[in-house]
mmCIF file of C-alpha atoms and ligand atoms in Angstrom:
data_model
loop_
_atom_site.group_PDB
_atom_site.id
_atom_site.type_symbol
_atom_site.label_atom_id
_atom_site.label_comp_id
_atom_site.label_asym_id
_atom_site.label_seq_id
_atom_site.Cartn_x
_atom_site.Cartn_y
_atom_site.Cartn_z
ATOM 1 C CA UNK R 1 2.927 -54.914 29.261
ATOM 2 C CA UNK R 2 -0.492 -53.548 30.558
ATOM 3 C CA UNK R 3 -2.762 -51.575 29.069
ATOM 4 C CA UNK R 4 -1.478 -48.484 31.033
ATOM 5 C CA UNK R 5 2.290 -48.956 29.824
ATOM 6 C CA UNK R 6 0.976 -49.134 26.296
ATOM 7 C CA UNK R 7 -0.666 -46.053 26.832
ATOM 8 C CA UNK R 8 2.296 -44.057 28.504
ATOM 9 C CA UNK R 9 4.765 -45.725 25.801
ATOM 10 C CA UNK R 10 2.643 -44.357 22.950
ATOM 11 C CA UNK R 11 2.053 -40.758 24.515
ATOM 12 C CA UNK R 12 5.840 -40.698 25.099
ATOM 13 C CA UNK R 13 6.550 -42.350 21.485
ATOM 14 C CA UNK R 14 3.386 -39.603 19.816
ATOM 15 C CA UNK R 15 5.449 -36.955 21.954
ATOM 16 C CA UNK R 16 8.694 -37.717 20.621
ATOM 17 C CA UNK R 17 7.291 -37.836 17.186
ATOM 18 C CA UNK R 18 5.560 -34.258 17.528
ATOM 19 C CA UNK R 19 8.822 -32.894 19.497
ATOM 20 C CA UNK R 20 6.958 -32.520 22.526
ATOM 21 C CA UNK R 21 8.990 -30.481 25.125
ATOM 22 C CA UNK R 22 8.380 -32.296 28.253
ATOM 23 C CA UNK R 23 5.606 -34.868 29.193
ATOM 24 C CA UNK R 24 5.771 -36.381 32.320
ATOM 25 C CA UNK R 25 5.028 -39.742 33.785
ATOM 26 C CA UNK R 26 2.981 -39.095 36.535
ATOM 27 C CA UNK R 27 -0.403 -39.540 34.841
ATOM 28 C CA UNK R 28 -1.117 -36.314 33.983
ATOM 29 C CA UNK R 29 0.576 -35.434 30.410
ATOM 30 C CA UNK R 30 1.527 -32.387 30.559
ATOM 31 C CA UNK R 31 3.189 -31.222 27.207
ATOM 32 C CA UNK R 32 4.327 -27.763 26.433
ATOM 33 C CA UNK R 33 3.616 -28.216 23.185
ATOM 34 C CA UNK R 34 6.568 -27.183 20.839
ATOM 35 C CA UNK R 35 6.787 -28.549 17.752
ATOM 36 C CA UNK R 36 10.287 -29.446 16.846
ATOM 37 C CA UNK R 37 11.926 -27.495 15.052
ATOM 38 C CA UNK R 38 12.633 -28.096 11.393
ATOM 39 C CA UNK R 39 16.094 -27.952 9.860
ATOM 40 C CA UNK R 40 15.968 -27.689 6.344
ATOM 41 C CA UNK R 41 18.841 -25.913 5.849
ATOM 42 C CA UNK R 42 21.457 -27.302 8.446
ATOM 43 C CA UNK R 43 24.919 -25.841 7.340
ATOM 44 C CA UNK R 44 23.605 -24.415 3.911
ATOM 45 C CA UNK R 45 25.045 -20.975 2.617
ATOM 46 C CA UNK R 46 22.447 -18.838 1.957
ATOM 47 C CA UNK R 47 22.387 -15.112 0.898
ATOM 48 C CA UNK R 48 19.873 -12.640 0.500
ATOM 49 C CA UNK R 49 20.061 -9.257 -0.755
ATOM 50 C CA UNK R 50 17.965 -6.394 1.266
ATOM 51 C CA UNK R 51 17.854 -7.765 4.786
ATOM 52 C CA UNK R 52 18.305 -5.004 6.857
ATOM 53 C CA UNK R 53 14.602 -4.864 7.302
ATOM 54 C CA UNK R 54 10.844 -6.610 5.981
ATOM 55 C CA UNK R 55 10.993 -9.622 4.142
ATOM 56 C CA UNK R 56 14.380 -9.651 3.578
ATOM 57 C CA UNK R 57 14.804 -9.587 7.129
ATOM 58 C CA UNK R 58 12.343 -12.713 8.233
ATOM 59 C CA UNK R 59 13.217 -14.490 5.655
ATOM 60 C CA UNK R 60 17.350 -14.348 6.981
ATOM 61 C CA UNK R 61 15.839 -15.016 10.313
ATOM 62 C CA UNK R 62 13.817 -17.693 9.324
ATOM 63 C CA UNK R 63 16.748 -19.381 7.209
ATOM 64 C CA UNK R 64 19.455 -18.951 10.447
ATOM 65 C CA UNK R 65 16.817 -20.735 12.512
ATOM 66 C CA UNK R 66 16.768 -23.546 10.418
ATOM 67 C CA UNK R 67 20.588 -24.230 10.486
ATOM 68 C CA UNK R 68 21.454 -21.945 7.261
ATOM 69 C CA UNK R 69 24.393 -19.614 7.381
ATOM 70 C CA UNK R 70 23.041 -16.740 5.863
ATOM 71 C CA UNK R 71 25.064 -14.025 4.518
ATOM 72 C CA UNK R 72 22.943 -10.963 3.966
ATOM 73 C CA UNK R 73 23.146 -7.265 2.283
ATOM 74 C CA UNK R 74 21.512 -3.947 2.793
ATOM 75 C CA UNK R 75 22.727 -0.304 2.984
ATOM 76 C CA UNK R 76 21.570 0.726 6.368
ATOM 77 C CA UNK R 77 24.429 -0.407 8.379
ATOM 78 C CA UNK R 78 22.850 0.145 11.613
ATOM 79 C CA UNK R 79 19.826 -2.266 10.746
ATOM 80 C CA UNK R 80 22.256 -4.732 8.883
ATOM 81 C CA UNK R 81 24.114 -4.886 12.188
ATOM 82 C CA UNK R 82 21.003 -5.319 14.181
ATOM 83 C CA UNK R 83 19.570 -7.833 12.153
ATOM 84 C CA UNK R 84 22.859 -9.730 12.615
ATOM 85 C CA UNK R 85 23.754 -9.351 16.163
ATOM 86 C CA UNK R 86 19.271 -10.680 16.849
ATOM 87 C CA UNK R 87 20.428 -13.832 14.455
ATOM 88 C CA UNK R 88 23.498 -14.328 16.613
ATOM 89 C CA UNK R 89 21.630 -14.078 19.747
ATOM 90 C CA UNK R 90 19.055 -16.194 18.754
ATOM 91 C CA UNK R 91 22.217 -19.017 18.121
ATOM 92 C CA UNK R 92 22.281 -18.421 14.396
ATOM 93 C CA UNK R 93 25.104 -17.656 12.176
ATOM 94 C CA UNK R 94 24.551 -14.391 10.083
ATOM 95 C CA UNK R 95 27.109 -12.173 8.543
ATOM 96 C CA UNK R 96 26.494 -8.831 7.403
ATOM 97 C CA UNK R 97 27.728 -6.822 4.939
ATOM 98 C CA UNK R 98 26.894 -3.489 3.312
ATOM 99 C CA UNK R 99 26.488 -3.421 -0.051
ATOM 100 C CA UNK R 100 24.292 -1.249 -2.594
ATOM 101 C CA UNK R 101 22.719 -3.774 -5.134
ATOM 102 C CA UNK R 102 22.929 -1.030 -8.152
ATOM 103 C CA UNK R 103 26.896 -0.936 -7.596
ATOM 104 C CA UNK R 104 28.524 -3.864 -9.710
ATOM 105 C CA UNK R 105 31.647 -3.984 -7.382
ATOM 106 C CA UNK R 106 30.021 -3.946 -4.360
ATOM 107 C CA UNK R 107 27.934 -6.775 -5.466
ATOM 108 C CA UNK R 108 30.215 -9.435 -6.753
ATOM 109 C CA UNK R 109 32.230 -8.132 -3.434
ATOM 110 C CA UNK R 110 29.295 -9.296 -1.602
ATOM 111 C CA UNK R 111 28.946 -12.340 -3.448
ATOM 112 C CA UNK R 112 32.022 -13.574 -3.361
ATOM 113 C CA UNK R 113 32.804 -12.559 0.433
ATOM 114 C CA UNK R 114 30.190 -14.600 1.515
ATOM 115 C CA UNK R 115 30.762 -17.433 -0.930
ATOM 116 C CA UNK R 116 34.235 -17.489 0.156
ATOM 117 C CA UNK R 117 33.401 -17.530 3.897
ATOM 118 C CA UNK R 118 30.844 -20.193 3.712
ATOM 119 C CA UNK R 119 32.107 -22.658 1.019
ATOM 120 C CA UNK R 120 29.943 -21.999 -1.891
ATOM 121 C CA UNK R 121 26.357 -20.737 -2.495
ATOM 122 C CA UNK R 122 23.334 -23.269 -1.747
ATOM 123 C CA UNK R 123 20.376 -20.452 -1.979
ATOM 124 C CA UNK R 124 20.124 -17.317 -3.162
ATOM 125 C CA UNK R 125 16.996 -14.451 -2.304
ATOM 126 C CA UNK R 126 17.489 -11.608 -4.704
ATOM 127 C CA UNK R 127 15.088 -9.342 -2.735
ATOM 128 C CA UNK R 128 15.883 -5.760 -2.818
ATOM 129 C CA UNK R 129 13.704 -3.478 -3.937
ATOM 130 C CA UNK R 130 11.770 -0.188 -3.849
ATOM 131 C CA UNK R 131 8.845 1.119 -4.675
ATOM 132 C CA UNK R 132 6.969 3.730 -6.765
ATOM 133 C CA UNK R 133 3.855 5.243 -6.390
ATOM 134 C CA UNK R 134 4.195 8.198 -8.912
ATOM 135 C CA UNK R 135 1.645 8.686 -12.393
ATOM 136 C CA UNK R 136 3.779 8.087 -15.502
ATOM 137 C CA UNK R 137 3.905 11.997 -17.052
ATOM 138 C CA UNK R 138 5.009 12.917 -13.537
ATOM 139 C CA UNK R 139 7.866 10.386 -12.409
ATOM 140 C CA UNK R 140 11.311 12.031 -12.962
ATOM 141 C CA UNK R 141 14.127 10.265 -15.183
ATOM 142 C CA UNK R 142 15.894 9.919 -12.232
ATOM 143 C CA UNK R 143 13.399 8.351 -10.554
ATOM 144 C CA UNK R 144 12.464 5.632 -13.271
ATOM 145 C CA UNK R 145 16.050 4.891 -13.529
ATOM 146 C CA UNK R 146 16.262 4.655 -9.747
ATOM 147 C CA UNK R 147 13.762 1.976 -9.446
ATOM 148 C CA UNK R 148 14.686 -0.073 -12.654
ATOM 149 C CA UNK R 149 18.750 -0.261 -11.465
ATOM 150 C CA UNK R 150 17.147 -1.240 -8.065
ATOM 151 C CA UNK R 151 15.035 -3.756 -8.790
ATOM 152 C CA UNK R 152 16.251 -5.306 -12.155
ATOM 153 C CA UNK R 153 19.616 -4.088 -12.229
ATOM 154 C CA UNK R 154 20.089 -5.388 -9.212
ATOM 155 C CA UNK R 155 18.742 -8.343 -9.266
ATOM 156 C CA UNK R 156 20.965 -9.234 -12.801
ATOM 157 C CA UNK R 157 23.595 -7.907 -10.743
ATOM 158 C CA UNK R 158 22.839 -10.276 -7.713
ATOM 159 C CA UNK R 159 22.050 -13.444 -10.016
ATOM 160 C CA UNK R 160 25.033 -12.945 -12.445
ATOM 161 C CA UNK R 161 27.637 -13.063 -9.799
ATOM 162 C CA UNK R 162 25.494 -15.929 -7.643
ATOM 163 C CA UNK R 163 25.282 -17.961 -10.470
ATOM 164 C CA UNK R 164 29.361 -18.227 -11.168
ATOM 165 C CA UNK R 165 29.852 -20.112 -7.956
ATOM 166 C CA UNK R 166 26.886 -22.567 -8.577
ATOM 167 C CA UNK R 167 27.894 -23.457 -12.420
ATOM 168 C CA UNK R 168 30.866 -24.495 -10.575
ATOM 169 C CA UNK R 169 29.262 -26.521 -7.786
ATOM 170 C CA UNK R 170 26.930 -28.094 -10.024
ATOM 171 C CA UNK R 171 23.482 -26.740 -7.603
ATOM 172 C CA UNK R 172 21.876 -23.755 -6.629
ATOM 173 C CA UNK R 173 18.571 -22.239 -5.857
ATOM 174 C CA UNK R 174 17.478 -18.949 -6.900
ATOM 175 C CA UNK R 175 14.407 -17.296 -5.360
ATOM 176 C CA UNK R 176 13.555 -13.495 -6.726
ATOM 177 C CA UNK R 177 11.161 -10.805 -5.340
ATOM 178 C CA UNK R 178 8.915 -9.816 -8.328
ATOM 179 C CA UNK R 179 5.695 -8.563 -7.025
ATOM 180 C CA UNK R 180 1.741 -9.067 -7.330
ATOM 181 C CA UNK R 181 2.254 -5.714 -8.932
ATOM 182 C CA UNK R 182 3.676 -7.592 -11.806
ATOM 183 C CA UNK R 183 0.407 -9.199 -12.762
ATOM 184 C CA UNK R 184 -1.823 -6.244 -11.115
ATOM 185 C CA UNK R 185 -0.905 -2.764 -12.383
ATOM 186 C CA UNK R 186 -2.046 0.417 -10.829
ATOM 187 C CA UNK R 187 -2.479 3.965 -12.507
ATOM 188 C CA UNK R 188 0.689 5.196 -10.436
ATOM 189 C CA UNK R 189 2.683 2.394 -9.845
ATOM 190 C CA UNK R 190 3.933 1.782 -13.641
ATOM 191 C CA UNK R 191 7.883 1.918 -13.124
ATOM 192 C CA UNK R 192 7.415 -0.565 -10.696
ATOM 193 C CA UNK R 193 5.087 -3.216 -12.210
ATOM 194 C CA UNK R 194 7.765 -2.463 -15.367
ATOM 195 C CA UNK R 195 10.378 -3.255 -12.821
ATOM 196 C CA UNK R 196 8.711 -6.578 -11.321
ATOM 197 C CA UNK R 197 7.423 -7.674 -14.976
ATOM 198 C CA UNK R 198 11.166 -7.630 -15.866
ATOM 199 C CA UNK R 199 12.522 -9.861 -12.604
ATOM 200 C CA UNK R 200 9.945 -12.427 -13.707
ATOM 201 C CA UNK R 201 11.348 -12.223 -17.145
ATOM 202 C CA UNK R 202 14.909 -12.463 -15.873
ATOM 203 C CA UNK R 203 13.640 -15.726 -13.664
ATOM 204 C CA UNK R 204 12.096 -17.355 -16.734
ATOM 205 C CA UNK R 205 15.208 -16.736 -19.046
ATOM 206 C CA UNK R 206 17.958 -18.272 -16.134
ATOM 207 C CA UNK R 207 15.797 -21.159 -15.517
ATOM 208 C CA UNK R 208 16.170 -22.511 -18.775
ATOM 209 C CA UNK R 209 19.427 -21.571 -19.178
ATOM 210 C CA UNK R 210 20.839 -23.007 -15.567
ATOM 211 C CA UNK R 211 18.156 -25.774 -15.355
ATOM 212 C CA UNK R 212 20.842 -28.152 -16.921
ATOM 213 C CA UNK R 213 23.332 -27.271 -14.191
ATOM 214 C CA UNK R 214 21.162 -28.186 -11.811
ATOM 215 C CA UNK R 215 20.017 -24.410 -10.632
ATOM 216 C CA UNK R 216 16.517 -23.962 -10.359
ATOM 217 C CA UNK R 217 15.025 -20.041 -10.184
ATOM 218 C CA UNK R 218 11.956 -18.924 -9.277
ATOM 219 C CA UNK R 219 9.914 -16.102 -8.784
ATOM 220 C CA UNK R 220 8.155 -14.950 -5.489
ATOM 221 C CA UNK R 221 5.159 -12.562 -6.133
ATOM 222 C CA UNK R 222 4.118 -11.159 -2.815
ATOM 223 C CA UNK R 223 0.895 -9.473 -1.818
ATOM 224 C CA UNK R 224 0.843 -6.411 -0.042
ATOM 225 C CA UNK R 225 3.174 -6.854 3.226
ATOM 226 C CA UNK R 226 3.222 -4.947 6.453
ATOM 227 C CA UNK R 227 6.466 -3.756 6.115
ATOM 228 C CA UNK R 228 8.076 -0.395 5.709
ATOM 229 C CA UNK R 229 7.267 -0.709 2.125
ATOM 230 C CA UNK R 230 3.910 0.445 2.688
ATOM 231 C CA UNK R 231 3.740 1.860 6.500
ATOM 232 C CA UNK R 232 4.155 5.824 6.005
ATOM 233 C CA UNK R 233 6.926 6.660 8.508
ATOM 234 C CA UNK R 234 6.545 8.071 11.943
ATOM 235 C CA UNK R 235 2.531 6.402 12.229
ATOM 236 C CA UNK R 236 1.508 5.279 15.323
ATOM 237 C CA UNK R 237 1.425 1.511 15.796
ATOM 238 C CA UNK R 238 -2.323 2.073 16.766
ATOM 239 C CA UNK R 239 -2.991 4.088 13.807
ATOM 240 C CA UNK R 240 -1.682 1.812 11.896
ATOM 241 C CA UNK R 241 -3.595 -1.418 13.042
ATOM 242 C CA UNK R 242 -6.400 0.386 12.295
ATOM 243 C CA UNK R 243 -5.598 1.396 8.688
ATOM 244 C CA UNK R 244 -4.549 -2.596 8.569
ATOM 245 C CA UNK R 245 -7.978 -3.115 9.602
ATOM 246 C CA UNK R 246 -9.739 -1.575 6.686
ATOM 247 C CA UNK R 247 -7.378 -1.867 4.376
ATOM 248 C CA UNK R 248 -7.535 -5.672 3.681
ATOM 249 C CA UNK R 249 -11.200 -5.989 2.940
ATOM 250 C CA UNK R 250 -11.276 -2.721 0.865
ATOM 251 C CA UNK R 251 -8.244 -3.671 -1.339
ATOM 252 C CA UNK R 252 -7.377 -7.410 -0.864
ATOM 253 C CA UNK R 253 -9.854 -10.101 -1.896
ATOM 254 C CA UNK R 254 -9.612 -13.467 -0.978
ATOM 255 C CA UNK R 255 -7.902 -13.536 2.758
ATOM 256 C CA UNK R 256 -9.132 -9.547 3.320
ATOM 257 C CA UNK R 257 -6.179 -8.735 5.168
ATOM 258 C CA UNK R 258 -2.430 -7.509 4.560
ATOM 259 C CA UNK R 259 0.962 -10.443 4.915
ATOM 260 C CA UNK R 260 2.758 -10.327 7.817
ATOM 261 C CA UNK R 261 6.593 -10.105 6.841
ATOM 262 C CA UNK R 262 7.042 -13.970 8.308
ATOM 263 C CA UNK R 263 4.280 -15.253 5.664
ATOM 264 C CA UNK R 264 6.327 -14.207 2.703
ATOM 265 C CA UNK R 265 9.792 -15.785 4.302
ATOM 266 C CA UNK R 266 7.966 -18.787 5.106
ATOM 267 C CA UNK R 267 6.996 -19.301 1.503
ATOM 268 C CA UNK R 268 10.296 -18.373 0.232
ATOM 269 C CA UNK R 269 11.792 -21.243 2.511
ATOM 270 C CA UNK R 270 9.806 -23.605 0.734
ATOM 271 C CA UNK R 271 10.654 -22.604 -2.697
ATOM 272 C CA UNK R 272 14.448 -22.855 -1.610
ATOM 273 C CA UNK R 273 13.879 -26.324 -0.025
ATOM 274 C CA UNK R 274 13.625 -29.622 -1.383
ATOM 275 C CA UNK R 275 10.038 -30.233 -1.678
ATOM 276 C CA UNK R 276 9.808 -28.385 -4.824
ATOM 277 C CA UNK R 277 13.034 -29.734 -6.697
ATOM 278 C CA UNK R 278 10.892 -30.213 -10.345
ATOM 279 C CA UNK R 279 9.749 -26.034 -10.192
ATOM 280 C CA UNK R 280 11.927 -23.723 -11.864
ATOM 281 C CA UNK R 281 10.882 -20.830 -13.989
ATOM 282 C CA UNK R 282 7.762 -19.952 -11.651
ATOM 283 C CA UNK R 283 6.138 -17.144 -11.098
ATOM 284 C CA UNK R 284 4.627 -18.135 -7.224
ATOM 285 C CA UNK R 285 1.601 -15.272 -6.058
ATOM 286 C CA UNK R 286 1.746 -15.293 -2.002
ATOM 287 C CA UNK R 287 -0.540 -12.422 -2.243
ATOM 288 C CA UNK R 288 -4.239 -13.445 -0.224
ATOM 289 C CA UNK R 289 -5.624 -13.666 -3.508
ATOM 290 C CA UNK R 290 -5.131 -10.832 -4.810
ATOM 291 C CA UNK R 291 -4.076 -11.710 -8.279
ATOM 292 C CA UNK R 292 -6.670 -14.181 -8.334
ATOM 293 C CA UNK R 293 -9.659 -11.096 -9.371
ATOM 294 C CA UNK R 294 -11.987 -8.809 -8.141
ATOM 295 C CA UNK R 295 -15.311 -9.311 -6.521
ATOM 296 C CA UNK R 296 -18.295 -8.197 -8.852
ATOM 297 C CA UNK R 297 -19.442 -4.787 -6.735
ATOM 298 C CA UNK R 298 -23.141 -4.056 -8.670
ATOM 299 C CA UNK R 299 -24.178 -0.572 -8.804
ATOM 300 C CA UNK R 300 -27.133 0.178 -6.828
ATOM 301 C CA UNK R 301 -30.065 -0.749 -8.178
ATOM 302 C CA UNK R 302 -29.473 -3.246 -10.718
HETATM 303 N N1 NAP G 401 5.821 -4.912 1.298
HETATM 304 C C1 NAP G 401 5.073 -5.139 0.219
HETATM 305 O O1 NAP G 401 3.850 -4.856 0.195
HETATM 306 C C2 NAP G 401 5.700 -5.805 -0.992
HETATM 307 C C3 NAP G 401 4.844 -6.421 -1.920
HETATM 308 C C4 NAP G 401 5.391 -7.034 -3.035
HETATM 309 C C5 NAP G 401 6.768 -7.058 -3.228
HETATM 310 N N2 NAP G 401 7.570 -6.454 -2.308
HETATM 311 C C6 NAP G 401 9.014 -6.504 -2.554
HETATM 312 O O2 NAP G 401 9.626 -7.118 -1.444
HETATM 313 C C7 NAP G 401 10.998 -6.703 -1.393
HETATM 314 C C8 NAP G 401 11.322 -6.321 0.040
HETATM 315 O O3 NAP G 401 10.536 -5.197 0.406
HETATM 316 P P1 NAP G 401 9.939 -5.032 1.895
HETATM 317 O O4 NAP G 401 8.479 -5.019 1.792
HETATM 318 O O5 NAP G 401 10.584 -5.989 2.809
HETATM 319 O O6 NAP G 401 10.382 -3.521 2.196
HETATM 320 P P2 NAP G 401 11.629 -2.930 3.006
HETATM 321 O O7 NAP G 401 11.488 -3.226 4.441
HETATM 322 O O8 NAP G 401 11.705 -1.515 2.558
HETATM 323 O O9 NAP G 401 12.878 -3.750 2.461
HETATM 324 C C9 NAP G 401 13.569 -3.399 1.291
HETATM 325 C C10 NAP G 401 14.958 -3.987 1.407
HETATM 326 O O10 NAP G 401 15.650 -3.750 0.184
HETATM 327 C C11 NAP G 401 16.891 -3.162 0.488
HETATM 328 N N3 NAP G 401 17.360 -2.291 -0.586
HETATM 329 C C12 NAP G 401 16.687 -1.326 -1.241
HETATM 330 N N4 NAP G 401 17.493 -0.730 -2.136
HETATM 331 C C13 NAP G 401 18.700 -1.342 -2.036
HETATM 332 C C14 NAP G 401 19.947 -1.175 -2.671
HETATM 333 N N5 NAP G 401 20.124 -0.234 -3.627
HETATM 334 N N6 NAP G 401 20.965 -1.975 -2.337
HETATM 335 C C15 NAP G 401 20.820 -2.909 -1.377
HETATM 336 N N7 NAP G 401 19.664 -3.127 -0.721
HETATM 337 C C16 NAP G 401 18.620 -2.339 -1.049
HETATM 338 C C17 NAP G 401 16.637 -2.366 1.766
HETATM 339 O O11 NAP G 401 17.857 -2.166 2.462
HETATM 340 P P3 NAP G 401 18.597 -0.757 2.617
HETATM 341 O O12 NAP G 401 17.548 0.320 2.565
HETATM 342 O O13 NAP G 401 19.264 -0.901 3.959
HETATM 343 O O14 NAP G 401 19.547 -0.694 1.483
HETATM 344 C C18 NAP G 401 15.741 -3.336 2.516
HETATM 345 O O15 NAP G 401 16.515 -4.285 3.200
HETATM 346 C C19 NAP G 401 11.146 -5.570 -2.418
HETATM 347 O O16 NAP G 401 11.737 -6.095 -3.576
HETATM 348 C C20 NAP G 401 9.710 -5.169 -2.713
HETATM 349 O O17 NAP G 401 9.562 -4.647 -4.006
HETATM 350 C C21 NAP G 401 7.080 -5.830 -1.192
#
């Protein structure tokens, strides 16, 4: 073999290996370069709670592209639907179903629908939620009680019923949507760091309990995301880019700038994968740093 075959065998062979889309043989390389696509999840049932939009959403998309068969819940049955039918397109398997996370029936419904249709539960992303931005002394009953049955009811709810199936099947992964709010309160956001304080405490408690079944749980504490979560309604997308703009180095320290929805799933994937199979009971910031502290602003002067 010359020294030019050696040289076309390895680009072909370092092609291969990098799941190079084309590369042709007629001297001039010319790779589209697409990195193969990963399949952690090939035939796995996963289901998430809250997917008819934000994280929820890109993280069901990013689970159906890697081979999962996600089963996902959300009230909005229009988005629910269109979340499912852009899976489908996009040759994943996704299964909606509507179902109100505060609502015992509708949630072991939901659980055991999709358990039943896809053989089990492998993963589980207990991610609805809402938010809260209201001063204590002026935050209704109703509304307190509307965020804690939300986003600790629910998730009980979600894990409670999740967890039946995978006593039985001996596995399981559990990833839940506290917050960085949990570890960063704000003057009017204290129903919902109480909320996100209490999924980490539910995470801690069922690791050790369902650590010797072989379920692992974790906690996911995002940053602020650009999602509807925080985009007022009805803003123009270039009004909005430019609130992103000065938003991140006024309020996030560390990587100055807001998650995209995609940055969150991405990191969820990873906690529900196999590269992390002795972490269970953690409380994971994806956040830019938030969490991590403050920069030292000196008054003038001094
Ligand atoms: N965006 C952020 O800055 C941020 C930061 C930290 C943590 N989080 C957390 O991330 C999670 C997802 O929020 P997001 O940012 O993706 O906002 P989002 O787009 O508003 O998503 C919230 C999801 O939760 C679902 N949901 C809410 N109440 C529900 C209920 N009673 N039953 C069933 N589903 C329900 C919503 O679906 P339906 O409305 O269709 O029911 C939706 O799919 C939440 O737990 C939130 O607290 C968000």
């Amino acid at each position: 073999m010359n020294a030019q075959d050696t040289t076309r065998r390895s680009l072909l062979g370092g092609a291969a290996a990098l799941g190079l889309a084309s590369l042709t043989l007629d001297g001039t390389a010319r790779a589209a370069a697409r990195p193969r696509a990963r399949r952690r999840f090939d035939g796995m049932s996963v289901l998430i709670t809250g997917a008819t939009s934000g994280i929820g959403e890109a993280t069901a998309k990013a689970f159906a592209a890697e081979g999962a068969r996600v089963g996902f819940c959300g009230r909005r049955v229009s988005l629910g639907r269109r979340v499912e039918h852009e899976i489908r397109e996009a040759g994943g398997d996704a299964t909606y179903m509507r179902a109100d996370v505060r609502e015992p029936e509708q949630i072991r419904a939901f659980v055991d629908r999709m358990a039943d249709r896809h053989g089990g539960i492998d993963i589980a992303f207990n991610n609805a939620g809402v938010g809260s931005g209201k001063l204590l002394h002026e935050l209704t009953v109703s509304e307190w009680d509307d965020v804690q049955s939300t986003n600790v009811r629910g998730v009980f709810l979600a894990l409670k019923y999740e967890v039946e199936h995978m006593l039985k099947a001996g596995h399981g992964v559990i990833v839940c949507t506290s917050s960085s709010a949990a570890e960063q309160a704000r003057p009017n956001g204290g129903a919902y760091t109480a909320s996100k304080r209490a999924v980490q405490g539910i995470v801690k408690s069922a690791a050790l309990a369902y650590g010797p079944h072989g379920i692992r749980v974790n906690a996911i504490l995002p940053g602020t995301t650009d999602t509807a979560f925080v985009r007022p309604p009805g803003i123009p997308d270039a009004d909005w880019a430019a609130y992103k703009k000065a938003f991140g180095p006024l309020n996030i320290d560390g990587l100055e700038r807001m998650a995209e929805p995609q940055e969150i799933a991405r990191a969820v994937l990873a906690l529900a994968s196999d590269d992390f199979p002795y972490m269970t009971g953690a409380s994971v910031a994806v956040d830019g740093g938030s969490t991590a502290g403050r920069k030292m602003v000196r008054p003038a002067g001094a």
